[in-house]
Short mmCIF file of C-alpha atoms and ligand atoms in Angstrom, two decimals:
data_model
loop_
_atom_site.label_atom_id
_atom_site.label_comp_id
_atom_site.label_asym_id
_atom_site.label_seq_id
_atom_site.Cartn_x
_atom_site.Cartn_y
_atom_site.Cartn_z
CA MET H 956 -65.02 20.48 10.85
CA ILE H 957 -62.22 22.35 12.63
CA ARG H 958 -62.17 26.07 11.76
CA THR H 959 -58.60 27.31 11.64
CA ALA H 960 -57.10 30.79 11.26
CA VAL H 961 -53.49 31.35 10.16
CA ILE H 962 -51.96 34.71 11.08
CA GLY H 963 -48.92 35.63 8.95
CA LEU H 964 -48.52 34.53 5.31
CA GLY H 965 -44.74 34.67 4.87
CA THR H 966 -42.31 31.79 4.30
CA MET H 967 -44.32 29.41 6.50
CA GLY H 968 -47.95 30.56 6.23
CA THR H 969 -48.99 29.51 2.75
CA GLY H 970 -47.76 25.89 2.90
CA MET H 971 -49.44 25.61 6.27
CA VAL H 972 -52.76 26.89 4.87
CA ALA H 973 -52.58 24.33 2.04
CA THR H 974 -51.91 21.49 4.51
CA LEU H 975 -54.75 22.47 6.85
CA ALA H 976 -57.29 22.90 4.02
CA ARG H 977 -56.21 19.61 2.47
CA ALA H 978 -56.99 17.83 5.75
CA GLY H 979 -60.57 19.08 5.62
CA MET H 980 -60.34 22.15 7.85
CA ALA H 981 -62.09 25.42 7.05
CA VAL H 982 -59.16 27.84 6.81
CA SER H 983 -59.03 31.61 6.89
CA ALA H 984 -55.76 33.52 6.76
CA TYR H 985 -54.59 37.07 7.39
CA ASP H 986 -51.37 39.04 6.93
CA VAL H 987 -50.85 42.67 7.86
CA SER H 988 -49.17 43.20 4.46
CA ALA H 989 -51.46 43.65 1.44
CA ASP H 990 -48.65 42.37 -0.83
CA GLN H 991 -48.35 39.16 1.16
CA ARG H 992 -52.12 38.68 1.03
CA ALA H 993 -52.07 39.22 -2.75
CA ASN H 994 -49.26 36.70 -3.24
CA ALA H 995 -50.79 34.07 -0.97
CA LEU H 996 -53.21 32.26 -3.30
CA PRO H 997 -50.60 31.39 -5.99
CA ALA H 998 -48.25 30.13 -3.26
CA ILE H 999 -51.03 28.04 -1.68
CA SER H 1000 -51.83 26.63 -5.10
CA ALA H 1001 -48.14 25.71 -5.65
CA ALA H 1002 -48.08 23.97 -2.25
CA ASN H 1003 -51.21 22.07 -3.28
CA GLN H 1004 -49.42 20.73 -6.36
CA VAL H 1005 -46.71 19.38 -4.06
CA LEU H 1006 -49.35 17.79 -1.79
CA ASN H 1007 -50.75 16.12 -4.93
CA ALA H 1008 -47.28 14.76 -5.71
CA LEU H 1009 -47.04 13.47 -2.13
CA GLY H 1010 -50.34 11.65 -2.65
CA MET H 1011 -51.98 13.41 0.29
CA PRO H 1012 -55.71 12.61 0.50
CA ASP H 1013 -57.82 15.68 -0.24
CA LYS H 1014 -60.47 15.94 2.47
CA GLY H 1015 -60.97 19.65 1.74
CA GLY H 1016 -63.21 19.17 -1.30
CA ASP H 1017 -64.41 22.50 -2.65
CA VAL H 1018 -63.78 24.57 0.47
CA ALA H 1019 -61.09 27.06 -0.65
CA PRO H 1020 -59.07 28.92 2.01
CA ARG H 1021 -60.24 32.51 2.60
CA ILE H 1022 -57.62 35.28 2.60
CA VAL H 1023 -59.09 38.19 4.55
CA ASP H 1024 -57.97 41.74 5.29
CA SER H 1025 -58.79 42.00 8.99
CA LEU H 1026 -57.58 40.05 11.99
CA ALA H 1027 -61.06 40.11 13.56
CA ASP H 1028 -62.67 38.64 10.45
CA CYS H 1029 -59.93 35.99 10.23
CA VAL H 1030 -60.27 34.62 13.76
CA ALA H 1031 -64.06 34.99 14.19
CA ASP H 1032 -65.49 31.53 15.03
CA ALA H 1033 -62.05 29.85 14.92
CA ASP H 1034 -61.45 26.65 16.92
CA LEU H 1035 -57.68 26.97 16.32
CA VAL H 1036 -55.60 30.07 15.58
CA ILE H 1037 -51.98 29.59 14.45
CA GLU H 1038 -49.79 32.62 15.07
CA ASN H 1039 -47.07 32.76 12.44
CA VAL H 1040 -45.66 36.31 12.59
CA PRO H 1041 -41.90 37.17 12.75
CA GLU H 1042 -39.76 35.73 15.55
CA LYS H 1043 -39.91 38.74 17.90
CA LEU H 1044 -41.13 38.17 21.44
CA ASP H 1045 -42.89 41.56 21.83
CA LEU H 1046 -44.69 41.24 18.49
CA LYS H 1047 -45.89 37.71 19.23
CA VAL H 1048 -47.10 38.68 22.72
CA GLU H 1049 -48.99 41.65 21.23
CA VAL H 1050 -50.57 39.62 18.41
CA LEU H 1051 -51.62 36.83 20.80
CA HIS H 1052 -53.08 39.47 23.12
CA GLN H 1053 -55.13 40.91 20.21
CA ILE H 1054 -56.31 37.46 19.13
CA ASP H 1055 -57.23 36.55 22.71
CA ALA H 1056 -59.71 39.45 22.79
CA LEU H 1057 -61.38 38.32 19.54
CA VAL H 1058 -61.88 34.56 19.96
CA SER H 1059 -64.28 32.30 21.85
CA GLY H 1060 -63.41 30.79 25.24
CA SER H 1061 -62.74 27.39 23.69
CA CYS H 1062 -60.36 28.45 20.89
CA VAL H 1063 -56.82 27.02 21.00
CA LEU H 1064 -54.05 29.59 20.41
CA ALA H 1065 -51.03 27.95 18.81
CA SER H 1066 -47.69 29.55 18.01
CA ASP H 1067 -45.31 28.43 15.26
CA THR H 1068 -42.42 30.09 17.09
CA SER H 1069 -39.04 28.57 16.21
CA GLY H 1070 -38.13 28.42 19.87
CA ILE H 1071 -39.43 31.19 22.11
CA PRO H 1072 -40.56 29.39 25.28
CA ILE H 1073 -44.34 29.00 25.26
CA THR H 1074 -44.41 30.02 28.93
CA LYS H 1075 -43.36 33.54 27.79
CA LEU H 1076 -46.06 33.66 25.11
CA GLN H 1077 -48.94 32.63 27.36
CA ALA H 1078 -48.21 35.12 30.16
CA ASP H 1079 -50.48 37.87 28.76
CA VAL H 1080 -53.40 35.73 27.56
CA SER H 1081 -56.70 35.39 29.47
CA ALA H 1082 -56.81 31.59 29.18
CA PRO H 1083 -53.15 30.44 29.15
CA GLY H 1084 -54.24 26.80 29.35
CA ARG H 1085 -55.23 27.02 25.67
CA VAL H 1086 -51.88 28.39 24.45
CA ILE H 1087 -49.50 25.83 22.92
CA GLY H 1088 -46.44 25.56 20.69
CA MET H 1089 -47.11 24.04 17.25
CA HIS H 1090 -43.71 24.22 15.59
CA TRP H 1091 -43.76 23.30 11.92
CA SER H 1092 -40.63 22.82 9.81
CA ASN H 1093 -39.89 24.54 6.50
CA PRO H 1094 -41.32 23.78 3.90
CA PRO H 1095 -44.33 23.11 6.15
CA HIS H 1096 -46.36 21.16 3.61
CA ILE H 1097 -43.51 18.69 2.98
CA ILE H 1098 -41.57 18.13 6.21
CA PRO H 1099 -43.83 15.81 8.21
CA ILE H 1100 -42.95 16.59 11.83
CA ILE H 1101 -44.61 19.19 14.05
CA GLU H 1102 -43.22 19.77 17.54
CA VAL H 1103 -45.96 20.11 20.17
CA VAL H 1104 -44.81 22.12 23.18
CA ALA H 1105 -46.67 22.91 26.39
CA GLY H 1106 -45.86 26.01 28.41
CA ALA H 1107 -46.01 26.01 32.21
CA GLN H 1108 -49.73 26.83 32.11
CA THR H 1109 -50.86 24.79 29.08
CA SER H 1110 -53.57 22.28 30.02
CA PRO H 1111 -53.13 18.53 29.38
CA GLU H 1112 -56.40 18.66 27.39
CA THR H 1113 -54.90 21.23 25.00
CA VAL H 1114 -51.82 19.03 24.54
CA SER H 1115 -53.92 15.91 23.78
CA TRP H 1116 -56.14 17.91 21.41
CA MET H 1117 -53.11 19.23 19.54
CA VAL H 1118 -51.47 15.80 19.22
CA GLU H 1119 -54.72 14.42 17.78
CA THR H 1120 -55.16 17.41 15.47
CA VAL H 1121 -51.61 17.14 14.11
CA THR H 1122 -52.15 13.43 13.47
CA GLY H 1123 -55.35 14.32 11.59
CA LEU H 1124 -53.24 16.51 9.28
CA ASN H 1125 -51.26 13.41 8.22
CA MET H 1126 -48.30 14.93 10.06
CA LEU H 1127 -46.12 13.43 12.78
CA PRO H 1128 -46.55 15.07 16.21
CA VAL H 1129 -43.39 15.11 18.34
CA LEU H 1130 -44.16 15.91 21.96
CA VAL H 1131 -41.41 18.00 23.58
CA LYS H 1132 -41.41 17.36 27.33
CA LYS H 1133 -39.79 20.59 28.54
CA ASP H 1134 -40.36 24.17 27.35
CA VAL H 1135 -36.67 24.86 26.62
CA PRO H 1136 -35.62 27.64 24.15
CA GLY H 1137 -35.39 26.24 20.60
CA PHE H 1138 -37.35 23.13 21.69
CA VAL H 1139 -35.55 20.08 20.21
CA GLU H 1140 -35.37 20.56 16.46
CA ASN H 1141 -33.81 24.01 16.55
CA ARG H 1142 -31.42 23.22 19.41
CA ILE H 1143 -29.94 20.58 17.09
CA LEU H 1144 -30.20 22.68 13.91
CA TYR H 1145 -28.62 25.73 15.54
CA ALA H 1146 -25.73 23.66 16.95
CA ILE H 1147 -25.06 22.56 13.36
CA MET H 1148 -25.59 26.08 11.96
CA ARG H 1149 -23.21 27.68 14.47
CA GLU H 1150 -20.41 25.31 13.54
CA ALA H 1151 -21.17 25.50 9.78
CA VAL H 1152 -21.12 29.32 9.68
CA ASP H 1153 -17.95 29.37 11.80
CA LEU H 1154 -16.13 27.00 9.42
CA VAL H 1155 -17.07 29.16 6.41
CA GLU H 1156 -16.20 32.38 8.26
CA LYS H 1157 -12.78 31.02 9.23
CA GLY H 1158 -12.07 29.93 5.64
CA VAL H 1159 -11.84 26.21 6.49
CA ILE H 1160 -14.23 25.55 3.59
CA ASP H 1161 -16.28 27.58 1.09
CA ALA H 1162 -20.06 27.84 1.41
CA GLU H 1163 -20.86 25.57 -1.53
CA SER H 1164 -18.48 22.78 -0.42
CA LEU H 1165 -19.81 23.01 3.15
CA ASP H 1166 -23.30 22.26 1.81
CA THR H 1167 -22.01 19.34 -0.29
CA CYS H 1168 -20.19 17.88 2.71
CA VAL H 1169 -23.22 18.12 5.03
CA SER H 1170 -25.93 17.14 2.54
CA TRP H 1171 -24.11 14.08 1.15
CA GLY H 1172 -22.50 13.13 4.48
CA ILE H 1173 -24.34 13.55 7.76
CA GLY H 1174 -27.55 14.94 6.18
CA TYR H 1175 -28.12 11.90 3.98
CA LYS H 1176 -27.14 9.51 6.79
CA LEU H 1177 -29.16 11.14 9.59
CA ALA H 1178 -32.36 10.92 7.53
CA VAL H 1179 -32.11 7.14 7.87
CA VAL H 1180 -30.15 6.65 11.10
CA GLY H 1181 -30.97 9.17 13.89
CA PRO H 1182 -28.21 10.49 16.20
CA MET H 1183 -28.93 8.06 19.04
CA ALA H 1184 -28.92 5.05 16.68
CA LEU H 1185 -25.80 6.48 14.98
CA LEU H 1186 -23.93 6.37 18.31
CA ASP H 1187 -24.52 2.62 18.38
CA MET H 1188 -23.63 2.25 14.71
CA ALA H 1189 -20.31 4.11 15.12
CA GLY H 1190 -19.51 2.71 18.58
CA LEU H 1191 -19.75 4.67 21.83
CA ASP H 1192 -15.99 4.18 22.32
CA ILE H 1193 -15.38 6.13 19.09
CA TYR H 1194 -17.70 8.93 20.23
CA GLN H 1195 -15.92 8.97 23.61
CA ALA H 1196 -12.47 9.11 21.96
CA VAL H 1197 -13.30 11.78 19.33
CA GLY H 1198 -15.47 13.85 21.68
CA SER H 1199 -12.68 13.98 24.27
CA TYR H 1200 -10.44 16.13 22.00
CA LEU H 1201 -13.01 17.62 19.55
CA ASN H 1202 -15.76 18.95 21.80
CA GLU H 1203 -13.52 21.59 23.34
CA ASP H 1204 -12.49 22.83 19.87
CA LEU H 1205 -16.04 23.25 18.52
CA CYS H 1206 -17.50 26.73 18.10
CA ALA H 1207 -19.07 27.84 21.38
CA ARG H 1208 -19.71 31.52 20.65
CA LYS H 1209 -22.76 32.95 22.42
CA ASP H 1210 -23.58 35.68 19.89
CA VAL H 1211 -24.49 35.33 16.22
CA SER H 1212 -21.50 35.42 13.85
CA ALA H 1213 -20.39 38.74 12.29
CA LEU H 1214 -20.86 37.26 8.82
CA ILE H 1215 -24.60 36.78 9.42
CA ALA H 1216 -24.99 40.08 11.29
CA GLU H 1217 -23.36 41.97 8.37
CA LYS H 1218 -25.65 40.35 5.80
CA THR H 1219 -28.87 40.86 7.78
CA GLY H 1220 -27.79 44.46 8.43
CA ARG H 1221 -27.56 45.00 4.64
CA GLY H 1222 -30.98 43.37 4.10
CA ASP H 1223 -29.47 40.27 2.47
CA LEU H 1224 -31.93 37.79 4.01
CA GLY H 1225 -31.66 34.93 1.51
CA MET H 1226 -34.17 33.74 -1.08
CA LYS H 1227 -36.83 36.21 0.04
CA THR H 1228 -34.58 39.19 -0.85
CA GLY H 1229 -32.56 37.66 -3.70
CA GLY H 1230 -29.29 37.31 -1.79
CA GLY H 1231 -27.90 35.83 1.41
CA MET H 1232 -25.17 33.18 1.52
CA PHE H 1233 -25.74 32.80 -2.25
CA ASP H 1234 -27.38 35.07 -4.89
CA TYR H 1235 -30.69 34.37 -6.67
CA THR H 1236 -32.66 35.91 -9.53
CA PRO H 1237 -36.47 35.77 -9.09
CA GLU H 1238 -36.56 33.01 -11.74
CA GLN H 1239 -33.96 30.97 -9.88
CA VAL H 1240 -35.99 31.26 -6.65
CA GLY H 1241 -39.03 29.73 -8.38
CA GLU H 1242 -36.95 27.03 -10.05
CA LEU H 1243 -35.09 26.15 -6.85
CA ARG H 1244 -38.31 25.87 -4.83
CA ALA H 1245 -39.82 23.53 -7.43
CA ALA H 1246 -36.65 21.44 -7.80
CA ARG H 1247 -36.19 21.09 -4.03
CA ALA H 1248 -39.86 20.18 -3.54
CA LYS H 1249 -39.51 17.45 -6.18
CA LYS H 1250 -36.42 15.99 -4.49
CA LEU H 1251 -37.93 16.22 -0.99
CA VAL H 1252 -41.06 14.40 -2.21
CA ALA H 1253 -38.90 11.64 -3.74
CA VAL H 1254 -36.76 11.29 -0.59
CA ARG H 1255 -39.84 11.23 1.66
CA ARG H 1256 -41.37 8.49 -0.48
CA ALA H 1257 -38.14 6.49 -0.23
CA LEU H 1258 -37.91 6.95 3.55
CA GLU H 1259 -41.54 5.89 4.05
CA THR H 1260 -40.92 2.47 2.48
N1 LIG D 2186 -38.72 30.41 8.04
C1 LIG D 2186 -38.60 29.20 8.61
O1 LIG D 2186 -37.85 28.32 8.13
C2 LIG D 2186 -39.40 28.88 9.82
C3 LIG D 2186 -39.97 29.87 10.60
N2 LIG D 2186 -40.67 29.53 11.71
C4 LIG D 2186 -41.26 30.54 12.57
O2 LIG D 2186 -42.51 30.91 11.97
C5 LIG D 2186 -42.78 32.30 12.22
C6 LIG D 2186 -42.95 33.00 10.89
O3 LIG D 2186 -41.76 32.85 10.14
P1 LIG D 2186 -41.67 33.13 8.58
O4 LIG D 2186 -42.91 32.69 7.89
O5 LIG D 2186 -40.38 32.60 8.14
O6 LIG D 2186 -41.59 34.73 8.60
P2 LIG D 2186 -41.82 35.76 7.42
O7 LIG D 2186 -41.13 37.00 7.80
O8 LIG D 2186 -41.53 35.14 6.11
O9 LIG D 2186 -43.42 35.99 7.49
C7 LIG D 2186 -44.06 36.61 8.56
C8 LIG D 2186 -45.30 37.28 8.04
O10 LIG D 2186 -46.00 37.86 9.15
C9 LIG D 2186 -46.57 39.07 8.70
N3 LIG D 2186 -46.88 39.90 9.86
C10 LIG D 2186 -46.04 40.69 10.58
N4 LIG D 2186 -46.72 41.27 11.59
C11 LIG D 2186 -48.00 40.82 11.50
C12 LIG D 2186 -49.17 41.08 12.27
N5 LIG D 2186 -49.17 41.90 13.30
N6 LIG D 2186 -50.33 40.48 11.89
C13 LIG D 2186 -50.34 39.65 10.80
N7 LIG D 2186 -49.27 39.39 10.04
C14 LIG D 2186 -48.10 39.95 10.40
C15 LIG D 2186 -45.53 39.65 7.76
O11 LIG D 2186 -46.11 40.61 6.88
C16 LIG D 2186 -45.01 38.41 7.07
O12 LIG D 2186 -45.69 38.15 5.86
C17 LIG D 2186 -41.59 32.81 13.03
O13 LIG D 2186 -41.90 32.72 14.38
C18 LIG D 2186 -40.47 31.84 12.65
O14 LIG D 2186 -39.46 31.80 13.62
C19 LIG D 2186 -40.93 28.22 12.06
C20 LIG D 2186 -40.44 27.20 11.30
C21 LIG D 2186 -39.56 27.44 10.16
C1 LIG D 2187 -32.69 28.45 9.73
C2 LIG D 2187 -33.97 27.90 10.29
N1 LIG D 2187 -34.42 28.39 11.45
C3 LIG D 2187 -35.54 27.89 12.02
C4 LIG D 2187 -36.23 26.87 11.45
C5 LIG D 2187 -37.38 26.33 12.21
O1 LIG D 2187 -37.68 25.13 12.13
O2 LIG D 2187 -37.95 27.07 13.01
C6 LIG D 2187 -35.82 26.37 10.21
C7 LIG D 2187 -36.54 25.29 9.44
O3 LIG D 2187 -35.95 24.81 8.46
O4 LIG D 2187 -37.67 24.89 9.69
C8 LIG D 2187 -34.65 26.89 9.64
O5 LIG D 2187 -34.17 26.41 8.47
#
C-alpha cells in the first residue's frame, strides 16, 4: 500500500485526498490553517459522493484519511508527498525544503504547481531526482488527467513510478516532455483566459455571454475533437487564412489585466470569498458545486462511451 501525504487542503486538496484514498492508498493530510483542517472531512466526504456517482471502484475499504495538525506527523513514513500550497515560488521552495528534512530517502516529492518549472522547485532539495510535477486539474476528483512533469534533475525512475501511480488512481497521466512554465494545460488555458478577460474588459461582450459562447461553442466541441484534430476538421487552409489577419489582433499583453488585479486587490477571489467575476451566497456556492459535479459526471460518462 502506498502511503501518501497531501500538504494543503484548499480548493484542490480535499478532492485529491478522496481520490487517493479511494484508490487504496493510506492518506494523511495537513494544512497550516486550523479552519481548513476542520472543513476538510465534509469536503472529502462530498468528493466521495461524486466518486460514487462516477462508479469509481473503492479499493480504500475502511481506511479513512487522517487529517493531522503537524507537518512532521503528516509526512512520517510517506512514500509520496504531494505539495499543494498556494502558487508562490518562495513558499513552495520553503515547504519542499521542510518536507525534505522529514521524509525517508526513497520518498517521492510531488508538486501540484499550476506551472512553476519543476527545475526551480527541486533546486533546494537533497535528492532532486525524486522531485516531480504532478499537476491535477480542478475539480481533481472529476477531471481525469494529471500532467506528469520532470525537472532537469528528476530521475527517469521517478517519472516511470509517477506514470504508473497515476494510472493506478484510475486517472490519465499526460507526460509533458519539457519543463516549460505552465506545462501544457495551463499554457492553453491561460491563452484562452487572456483573450476572454480582454474581451470582457473591452466591452465586446458581457461576462455571462462570454461563458455561454465558450461553453456551448469551442468548449463543447473541444471535449470531443482536440485542437490538432480540429485543424483537420476545419481545414488547414481556413486556419492559415483566418490566422493571417486574426493572430496579430489577439490580446498579447504580458501583465495580468487591470480588471483581475483590481478584484484580487479587493479580496474578491471568486467562489472561495463569495465574489469574483460573479457574486455568490454561501448556499449558491454549495448548490453550484453539486450541480457542476453532476453535469461533469454525466459529460464524462458520455465521453467515455
Ligand atoms: N485552484 C485550481 O484550480 C488549481 C490549483 N492548482 C495549484 O494547486 C496549488 C494549491 O492551489 P489551491 O488548492 O487552489 O489553493 P488554496 O489557496 O485554495 O489552498 C492552499 C492551502 O494551502 C494551505 N497552506 C498555505 N501554506 C501552507 C503551509 N506552509 N503548509 C501547509 N498548508 C499551507 C492554505 O491554508 C490553503 O488551505 C497551487 O499551486 C495551485 O496553483 C492546480 C490545479 C488547479
Ligand atoms: C484558472 C485556473 N488556473 C489554473 C488551473 C490549473 O489547472 O492549475 C485551473 C484548473 O481549472 O485546473 C484553473 O481553472
